[in-house]
Amino acid sequence: MWSSWPALAHLFSVVTLSWQTGVAVVIGGVSLCLVLSGLLTLTGSKTTLNALHPERTRTLVTEGCYRFSRNPVYSGFVGLHIATALLLGSAAGLLVTPFLIFLLTFLHIQIEEAGMQRLFGLQWEQYCNKTPRWFC
């Protein structure tokens, strides 16, 4: 069938989608959307993108993807990490994912959340009670 289209025949012989690649593309796409959506939501709310300075936060963002997770950008980063590990076929990359989540939680998220608590008090507590840190 492809004999009349040698370039296409070559392309299809080189590009084969494994289940791993398909899953990686889906996870990577969703994760990239999470990161971009989270950053655009913060920008639209005219608040800081610099997670290392929670005191620069102008408003508590609870809309958009922040309705489902307090950390959609970090969740997206973890998803991109998983997608990359799958694309590379790296079992070690997948195995370090819990360590990545641990580092993000203790080196960034807990510091940011302490700052949000100081800035927004009861409003922050109510948000935390109804919105998970991650998506679960």
Short mmCIF file of C-alpha atoms in Angstrom, two decimals:
data_model
loop_
_atom_site.label_atom_id
_atom_site.label_comp_id
_atom_site.label_asym_id
_atom_site.label_seq_id
_atom_site.Cartn_x
_atom_site.Cartn_y
_atom_site.Cartn_z
CA MET A 1 0.00 0.00 0.00
CA TRP A 2 2.77 2.43 0.93
CA SER A 3 4.94 1.49 -2.04
CA SER A 4 3.74 4.51 -3.98
CA TRP A 5 4.54 6.76 -1.02
CA PRO A 6 8.08 5.80 0.07
CA ALA A 7 8.51 8.81 2.35
CA LEU A 8 5.33 7.94 4.27
CA ALA A 9 6.33 4.29 4.39
CA HIS A 10 9.65 5.28 5.95
CA LEU A 11 7.94 7.62 8.42
CA PHE A 12 5.54 4.92 9.59
CA SER A 13 8.35 2.40 9.93
CA VAL A 14 10.34 4.81 12.11
CA VAL A 15 7.54 6.31 14.19
CA THR A 16 5.81 3.65 16.21
CA LEU A 17 3.73 4.63 19.18
CA SER A 18 4.17 2.37 22.13
CA TRP A 19 1.68 2.44 24.99
CA GLN A 20 4.44 4.15 26.98
CA THR A 21 4.75 6.97 24.47
CA GLY A 22 1.01 7.41 24.24
CA VAL A 23 0.62 7.61 28.02
CA ALA A 24 3.58 10.00 28.24
CA VAL A 25 2.08 12.31 25.61
CA VAL A 26 -1.29 12.38 27.39
CA ILE A 27 0.25 12.95 30.84
CA GLY A 28 2.65 15.54 29.44
CA GLY A 29 -0.12 17.40 27.62
CA VAL A 30 -2.41 17.51 30.65
CA SER A 31 0.50 18.52 32.86
CA LEU A 32 1.60 21.31 30.55
CA CYS A 33 -1.99 22.60 30.50
CA LEU A 34 -2.01 22.55 34.32
CA VAL A 35 1.23 24.52 34.56
CA LEU A 36 0.14 27.11 32.01
CA SER A 37 -3.38 27.39 33.41
CA GLY A 38 -2.05 27.84 36.94
CA LEU A 39 0.45 30.51 35.91
CA LEU A 40 -2.09 32.36 33.75
CA THR A 41 -4.62 32.30 36.59
CA LEU A 42 -2.06 33.80 38.97
CA THR A 43 -1.04 36.42 36.41
CA GLY A 44 -4.69 37.29 35.73
CA SER A 45 -5.19 37.80 39.46
CA LYS A 46 -2.22 40.19 39.47
CA THR A 47 -0.40 38.26 42.15
CA THR A 48 3.17 37.02 42.33
CA LEU A 49 4.50 34.04 40.44
CA ASN A 50 7.54 33.90 42.73
CA ALA A 51 6.79 31.06 45.09
CA LEU A 52 9.82 31.88 47.22
CA HIS A 53 8.21 35.14 48.34
CA PRO A 54 4.65 34.40 49.50
CA GLU A 55 4.57 37.80 51.21
CA ARG A 56 4.29 39.37 47.75
CA THR A 57 0.96 37.65 47.20
CA ARG A 58 -1.82 40.17 46.61
CA THR A 59 -4.83 37.88 46.61
CA LEU A 60 -5.75 34.32 47.49
CA VAL A 61 -6.43 32.65 44.16
CA THR A 62 -9.13 29.98 44.45
CA GLU A 63 -10.62 29.93 40.95
CA GLY A 64 -9.72 28.08 37.77
CA CYS A 65 -7.52 25.07 38.37
CA TYR A 66 -7.01 26.30 41.95
CA ARG A 67 -10.56 25.08 42.70
CA PHE A 68 -9.29 21.49 42.40
CA SER A 69 -5.78 21.72 43.84
CA ARG A 70 -3.86 24.23 45.93
CA ASN A 71 -0.79 23.43 43.82
CA PRO A 72 -1.72 22.82 40.18
CA VAL A 73 1.61 24.16 38.91
CA TYR A 74 3.62 21.79 41.11
CA SER A 75 1.26 18.96 40.17
CA GLY A 76 1.94 19.82 36.53
CA PHE A 77 5.69 19.77 37.14
CA VAL A 78 5.40 16.28 38.67
CA GLY A 79 3.32 15.17 35.69
CA LEU A 80 5.93 16.53 33.27
CA HIS A 81 8.60 14.65 35.21
CA ILE A 82 6.60 11.41 34.92
CA ALA A 83 5.95 12.00 31.21
CA THR A 84 9.65 12.57 30.57
CA ALA A 85 10.60 9.43 32.49
CA LEU A 86 8.09 7.43 30.44
CA LEU A 87 9.34 8.87 27.14
CA LEU A 88 12.91 8.02 28.09
CA GLY A 89 11.92 4.60 29.39
CA SER A 90 13.54 5.48 32.69
CA ALA A 91 12.46 3.29 35.58
CA ALA A 92 14.82 5.27 37.81
CA GLY A 93 13.06 8.47 36.76
CA LEU A 94 9.73 7.02 37.79
CA LEU A 95 11.13 5.66 41.05
CA VAL A 96 12.40 9.08 42.16
CA THR A 97 8.95 10.67 41.70
CA PRO A 98 7.98 10.24 45.38
CA PHE A 99 11.27 11.93 46.33
CA LEU A 100 10.46 14.82 43.98
CA ILE A 101 7.04 15.19 45.61
CA PHE A 102 8.69 15.08 49.04
CA LEU A 103 11.17 17.82 48.06
CA LEU A 104 8.47 20.04 46.54
CA THR A 105 6.31 19.61 49.61
CA PHE A 106 8.98 20.34 52.21
CA LEU A 107 11.15 22.85 50.37
CA HIS A 108 8.41 24.89 48.72
CA ILE A 109 4.81 24.07 49.49
CA GLN A 110 4.99 24.07 53.28
CA ILE A 111 6.89 27.36 53.26
CA GLU A 112 4.36 28.90 50.87
CA GLU A 113 1.43 27.59 52.89
CA ALA A 114 2.83 29.07 56.11
CA GLY A 115 3.04 32.43 54.32
CA MET A 116 -0.53 32.09 53.03
CA GLN A 117 -1.71 31.28 56.55
CA ARG A 118 -0.08 34.46 57.87
CA LEU A 119 -1.50 36.58 55.05
CA PHE A 120 -5.01 35.19 54.74
CA GLY A 121 -5.77 33.48 58.07
CA LEU A 122 -9.31 32.10 58.19
CA GLN A 123 -9.82 32.50 54.43
CA TRP A 124 -6.76 30.28 53.87
CA GLU A 125 -7.96 27.69 56.39
CA GLN A 126 -11.35 27.48 54.68
CA TYR A 127 -9.67 27.07 51.31
CA CYS A 128 -7.41 24.30 52.69
CA ASN A 129 -10.40 22.48 54.17
CA LYS A 130 -12.16 22.23 50.82
CA THR A 131 -9.24 22.01 48.37
CA PRO A 132 -6.56 19.30 48.50
CA ARG A 133 -2.86 20.14 48.33
CA TRP A 134 -2.44 17.78 45.39
CA PHE A 135 -5.34 16.45 43.32
CA CYS A 136 -6.29 13.82 45.90
#
